[in-house]
Structures are given as C-alpha cells and as structure tokens.
Tab-separated table of C-alpha atoms in Angstrom:
chain	number	residue	atom	x	y	z
A	166	MET	CA	1.028	10.827	12.419
A	167	ARG	CA	-0.093	11.741	9.282
A	168	LEU	CA	2.187	9.899	6.622
A	169	ILE	CA	2.002	8.220	3.287
A	170	LEU	CA	3.642	4.758	2.641
A	171	LEU	CA	5.590	4.134	-0.387
A	172	GLY	CA	6.996	0.565	-2.022
A	173	PRO	CA	6.002	-2.152	-4.396
A	174	PRO	CA	3.304	-4.374	-4.459
A	175	GLY	CA	4.247	-7.249	-2.098
A	176	ALA	CA	6.494	-4.837	-0.592
A	177	GLY	CA	4.499	-5.933	2.414
A	178	LYS	CA	2.741	-2.280	3.297
A	179	GLY	CA	-0.519	-3.065	4.397
A	180	THR	CA	1.402	-5.506	6.836
A	181	GLN	CA	2.729	-2.514	7.981
A	182	ALA	CA	0.244	-0.519	8.391
A	183	ASN	CA	-1.572	-2.662	10.589
A	184	PHE	CA	0.941	-2.276	13.238
A	185	ILE	CA	1.678	2.064	12.531
A	186	LYS	CA	-2.307	2.465	12.734
A	187	GLU	CA	-2.503	1.009	15.994
A	188	LYS	CA	0.453	2.510	17.156
A	189	PHE	CA	-1.086	5.668	16.663
A	190	ASN	CA	-4.219	5.843	16.722
A	191	ILE	CA	-4.916	5.848	13.387
A	192	PRO	CA	-6.958	5.278	9.944
A	193	GLN	CA	-5.695	3.559	6.969
A	194	ILE	CA	-6.903	4.976	3.467
A	195	SER	CA	-7.269	3.373	0.524
A	196	THR	CA	-9.072	5.484	-2.277
A	197	GLY	CA	-11.121	2.032	-3.147
A	198	ASP	CA	-12.602	1.604	0.146
A	199	MET	CA	-13.617	5.738	0.161
A	200	LEU	CA	-14.931	5.132	-3.730
A	201	ARG	CA	-17.064	2.468	-3.040
A	202	ALA	CA	-18.099	4.125	0.077
A	203	ALA	CA	-18.908	6.916	-1.638
A	204	VAL	CA	-20.563	5.748	-4.424
A	205	LYS	CA	-22.391	3.456	-2.072
A	206	ALA	CA	-23.679	6.552	0.262
A	207	GLY	CA	-24.897	8.345	-3.014
A	208	THR	CA	-22.781	11.288	-2.142
A	209	PRO	CA	-22.451	13.606	-4.921
A	210	LEU	CA	-18.528	12.387	-5.835
A	211	GLY	CA	-20.103	9.026	-5.564
A	212	ILE	CA	-22.416	9.436	-7.953
A	213	ALA	CA	-19.857	11.130	-10.504
A	214	ALA	CA	-17.196	8.763	-9.303
A	215	LYS	CA	-20.180	5.483	-10.377
A	216	LYS	CA	-21.183	7.119	-13.491
A	217	VAL	CA	-17.360	7.145	-14.654
A	218	MET	CA	-16.978	3.072	-13.136
A	219	ASP	CA	-19.657	2.564	-14.857
A	220	ALA	CA	-18.644	3.794	-18.414
A	221	GLY	CA	-14.713	1.333	-17.578
A	222	GLY	CA	-13.220	4.637	-17.257
A	223	LEU	CA	-10.950	5.288	-14.586
A	224	VAL	CA	-11.905	8.163	-11.583
A	225	SER	CA	-10.266	11.404	-12.709
A	226	ASP	CA	-7.734	12.822	-9.681
A	227	ASP	CA	-10.017	16.099	-9.309
A	228	ILE	CA	-12.879	13.205	-8.006
A	229	ILE	CA	-9.967	11.247	-5.933
A	230	ILE	CA	-8.517	14.578	-4.361
A	231	GLY	CA	-12.160	15.760	-3.792
A	232	LEU	CA	-12.956	12.365	-1.824
A	233	VAL	CA	-10.144	12.250	0.302
A	234	LYS	CA	-10.605	15.949	1.069
A	235	ASP	CA	-14.258	14.693	2.964
A	236	ARG	CA	-12.324	11.368	4.243
A	237	LEU	CA	-9.726	13.704	5.857
A	238	LYS	CA	-13.070	15.826	7.603
A	239	GLU	CA	-14.031	12.632	9.327
A	240	ALA	CA	-13.620	12.449	12.782
A	241	ASP	CA	-11.525	9.532	13.519
A	242	CYS	CA	-9.043	11.077	11.304
A	243	ALA	CA	-9.198	13.563	14.575
A	244	ASN	CA	-4.939	11.493	15.247
A	245	GLY	CA	-3.490	11.771	11.730
A	246	TYR	CA	-4.256	9.332	8.796
A	247	LEU	CA	-2.193	6.557	6.585
A	248	PHE	CA	-2.244	6.571	3.048
A	249	ASP	CA	-1.832	3.491	1.473
A	250	GLY	CA	-2.334	2.690	-2.712
A	251	PHE	CA	-1.851	7.106	-3.027
A	252	PRO	CA	-0.704	9.251	-4.164
A	253	ARG	CA	0.150	6.802	-7.815
A	254	THR	CA	1.415	9.724	-9.985
A	255	ILE	CA	2.998	12.837	-10.234
A	256	PRO	CA	-0.284	14.835	-10.870
A	257	GLN	CA	-1.708	13.321	-7.836
A	258	ALA	CA	0.709	13.977	-5.544
A	259	ASP	CA	0.566	18.170	-6.847
A	260	ALA	CA	-3.306	17.919	-6.142
A	261	MET	CA	-2.746	16.508	-2.486
A	262	LYS	CA	-0.565	19.345	-2.316
A	263	GLU	CA	-2.318	22.389	-3.607
A	264	ALA	CA	-5.552	21.122	-1.743
A	265	GLY	CA	-3.261	21.890	1.393
A	266	VAL	CA	-3.068	17.964	2.171
A	267	ALA	CA	-0.699	17.821	5.276
A	268	ILE	CA	1.692	15.198	5.522
A	269	ASP	CA	4.812	14.639	7.967
A	270	TYR	CA	6.287	11.809	6.501
A	271	VAL	CA	7.191	9.914	3.301
A	272	LEU	CA	8.318	5.646	4.873
A	273	GLU	CA	9.648	4.056	2.298
A	274	ILE	CA	9.765	0.674	1.877
A	275	ASP	CA	12.968	-0.955	0.070
A	276	VAL	CA	12.911	-4.621	-1.904
A	277	PRO	CA	14.649	-5.937	-3.982
A	278	ASP	CA	11.936	-7.494	-7.291
A	279	GLU	CA	13.669	-10.340	-6.830
A	280	SER	CA	13.035	-11.019	-3.541
A	281	ILE	CA	9.619	-9.394	-4.583
A	282	VAL	CA	8.318	-12.585	-7.524
A	283	GLU	CA	9.665	-15.320	-4.666
A	284	ARG	CA	8.115	-13.505	-2.387
A	285	MET	CA	4.674	-13.888	-4.465
A	286	SER	CA	4.948	-16.181	-6.359
A	287	GLY	CA	5.729	-19.060	-4.070
A	288	ARG	CA	3.573	-17.899	-1.943
A	289	ARG	CA	0.601	-21.089	-2.417
A	290	VAL	CA	-3.527	-20.863	-0.726
A	291	HIS	CA	-6.518	-23.351	0.658
A	292	GLN	CA	-9.537	-22.120	-1.379
A	293	THR	CA	-11.687	-22.519	1.035
A	294	SER	CA	-9.487	-22.008	5.064
A	295	GLY	CA	-7.777	-18.420	2.685
A	296	ARG	CA	-4.426	-20.640	4.812
A	297	THR	CA	-1.573	-19.503	2.690
A	298	TYR	CA	1.609	-21.057	2.654
A	299	HIS	CA	5.885	-20.650	1.028
A	300	VAL	CA	6.744	-23.201	-1.055
A	301	LYS	CA	10.257	-21.854	0.496
A	302	PHE	CA	9.679	-19.961	4.121
A	303	ASN	CA	6.385	-21.821	4.989
A	304	PRO	CA	5.953	-24.978	3.366
A	305	PRO	CA	3.163	-27.504	3.773
A	306	LYS	CA	4.038	-30.720	5.559
A	307	VAL	CA	2.614	-32.325	2.591
A	308	GLU	CA	3.839	-31.114	-1.256
A	309	GLY	CA	1.179	-28.964	-2.537
A	310	LYS	CA	-0.872	-29.702	0.360
A	311	ASP	CA	-3.164	-28.208	3.555
A	312	ASP	CA	-1.694	-29.446	6.332
A	313	VAL	CA	-4.979	-29.300	8.213
A	314	THR	CA	-7.578	-30.817	5.303
A	315	GLY	CA	-4.939	-32.456	2.952
A	316	GLU	CA	-6.615	-30.575	0.353
A	317	GLU	CA	-5.086	-29.393	-2.742
A	318	LEU	CA	-3.902	-25.458	-2.644
A	319	ILE	CA	-3.797	-23.385	-5.535
A	320	GLN	CA	-1.310	-20.690	-6.595
A	321	ARG	CA	-3.472	-17.257	-6.991
A	322	ASP	CA	-3.398	-15.757	-11.083
A	323	ASP	CA	-2.179	-12.436	-9.105
A	324	ASP	CA	1.007	-14.279	-7.525
A	325	LYS	CA	2.062	-16.359	-10.306
A	326	GLU	CA	5.234	-14.964	-11.629
A	327	GLU	CA	4.507	-13.357	-14.585
A	328	THR	CA	1.959	-10.898	-13.100
A	329	VAL	CA	3.920	-10.376	-10.668
A	330	LYS	CA	7.000	-8.582	-12.804
A	331	LYS	CA	3.472	-7.310	-14.866
A	332	ARG	CA	2.306	-5.225	-11.721
A	333	LEU	CA	6.210	-4.150	-10.634
A	334	ALA	CA	6.918	-2.600	-14.379
A	335	VAL	CA	3.588	-0.804	-13.547
A	336	TYR	CA	4.854	0.387	-10.551
A	337	HIS	CA	8.823	1.312	-11.464
A	338	GLU	CA	7.341	3.104	-14.701
A	339	GLN	CA	3.635	5.047	-12.848
A	340	THR	CA	4.702	5.360	-9.155
A	341	GLU	CA	8.788	4.825	-8.788
A	342	VAL	CA	8.808	8.692	-9.346
A	343	LEU	CA	7.495	9.537	-6.558
A	344	VAL	CA	10.546	8.334	-4.229
A	345	GLY	CA	12.458	11.223	-5.911
A	346	TYR	CA	9.938	13.893	-5.927
A	347	TYR	CA	9.086	13.199	-2.186
A	348	ASN	CA	12.323	13.225	-1.247
A	349	LYS	CA	13.314	16.251	-3.690
A	350	TRP	CA	10.423	17.805	-1.085
A	351	ALA	CA	11.938	17.004	1.753
A	352	GLN	CA	15.641	18.457	0.936
A	353	SER	CA	13.427	21.381	0.234
A	354	GLY	CA	13.732	23.238	3.537
A	355	GLN	CA	9.778	24.788	2.514
A	356	SER	CA	7.806	25.355	4.790
A	357	GLY	CA	5.205	21.860	5.719
A	358	ALA	CA	7.738	19.690	3.868
A	359	PRO	CA	7.103	16.491	4.653
A	360	LYS	CA	10.019	13.928	6.310
A	361	TYR	CA	11.399	11.389	3.699
A	362	ARG	CA	12.461	8.138	5.393
A	363	LYS	CA	13.711	5.101	3.517
A	364	ILE	CA	13.516	0.903	5.296
A	365	SER	CA	14.663	-1.857	3.874
A	366	GLY	CA	11.047	-4.575	3.757
A	367	VAL	CA	13.911	-8.053	3.763
A	368	GLY	CA	13.918	-9.795	6.304
A	369	PRO	CA	11.502	-11.110	9.738
A	370	VAL	CA	7.886	-8.890	10.175
A	371	GLU	CA	8.828	-7.737	13.755
A	372	THR	CA	12.467	-6.674	12.220
A	373	ILE	CA	10.696	-4.068	10.110
A	374	ARG	CA	7.892	-3.221	11.677
A	375	ASP	CA	11.016	-1.613	14.673
A	376	LYS	CA	12.845	-0.420	11.862
A	377	ALA	CA	9.413	1.431	11.254
A	378	PHE	CA	8.825	2.631	14.210
A	379	ALA	CA	11.851	3.862	14.502
A	380	ALA	CA	12.105	5.569	11.501
A	381	LEU	CA	8.650	7.067	12.458
A	382	SER	CA	10.257	9.352	15.236
A	383	GLU	CA	13.245	10.717	13.808
C-alpha cells in the first residue's frame, strides 16, 4: 500500500494516518522528520539542507525528492509507505512522478472550512499533562479548568481562529490544486496512475476510519 493523504489542516489526517499505518504495516513518511534525521546523520543531502535552513531559506524540491528516494530504499518501506503533508505543490508532485515514486492511492479527506474552524478553535489544552478538551464536543466538567488538577486550560496559538483561517487560506492557495492534479491523472488511464478516492472527514473518528479502509480496498 503506497499512498498520499490529502486534505486541509485539521481534517484529521494524522489520526487516520495512524489507523492506516497499523492496518497495512507501513511507515508514515513526513518530510520534516526526514529532514531532521538527514541533518542529524550528516548525510550529503542533510548537510546541503542544513546550509539552506541555517540561512533561513526553504529547502529545495530537489533536496526533498532526494531525501524521499533515499528513505524509500529503507527496509521498513518494503510493504509500502504513506505520505502525509507531501507533496504540497505541483512542482513537488511532478518531481515525484519524474523520480518514479510509485503511488497506488491518493486519499482525500474532505472537511468544510467552517467545520475545521469550529473543530480547531474550540480546542483547549492542559499544558502540563497535554490533556485536550473541546468547548463543544468534549467540554471539561468546569469551564476552562482541567478535570484532574483544576488548573487553567489554554488555547494554543495554532488553534486560534485567525491562525486556523490563515492556514486554510494557504492550503486552498497552494495545496488544493493537487486534488485536481491527482484526480486528472487517476482518470487518464496512464500506466502507473494512482486510484483517487475522496471521503468525508466529518463524523466519529471510527466511521471515518472505516470509510478510509473501504476506499483503499476498492
């Protein structure tokens, strides 16, 4: 099972990625993790990436694709792999295609913006323990207080409504085009084209998981 997960920030991709990884016994490939590992290991690509990052620049698609190709040679990728948060742009998707990175499925988790804003901006966290609540879906017993310690809950900066809306705007501007890109490729009938599946990411986590598994067995 070799797949790409697509969907806006806050669509629940991380949660579903965990279910998919366990079911198919495949690693989740995150470019952030790969970059950190390559820099730490001091590989040639890691050294090149570190120079760029130290200068405050964005690591080029060439370096990222090189890292991906190296990562896919590792033993844990024998059964396949799951890309989460990559590719983010059309040039990255093109580079993956040109590098011959095989993809069986592209799974889009679709959630309307207003649901994501409600889901993320309602989150509250107990900083010390990491316990999370939601003002509407999973409220604490006492408003604004942790159930166990009674300490104040906080709203992380990432979860503030204006931040969530900005992240969604970036997604729509830069990454949403991949939905069309992969859909078109899937319908082209070309050899090596992935299957494209879209599921709704609204509802109980287990229901979404079952939809994801069903989509990946078609």
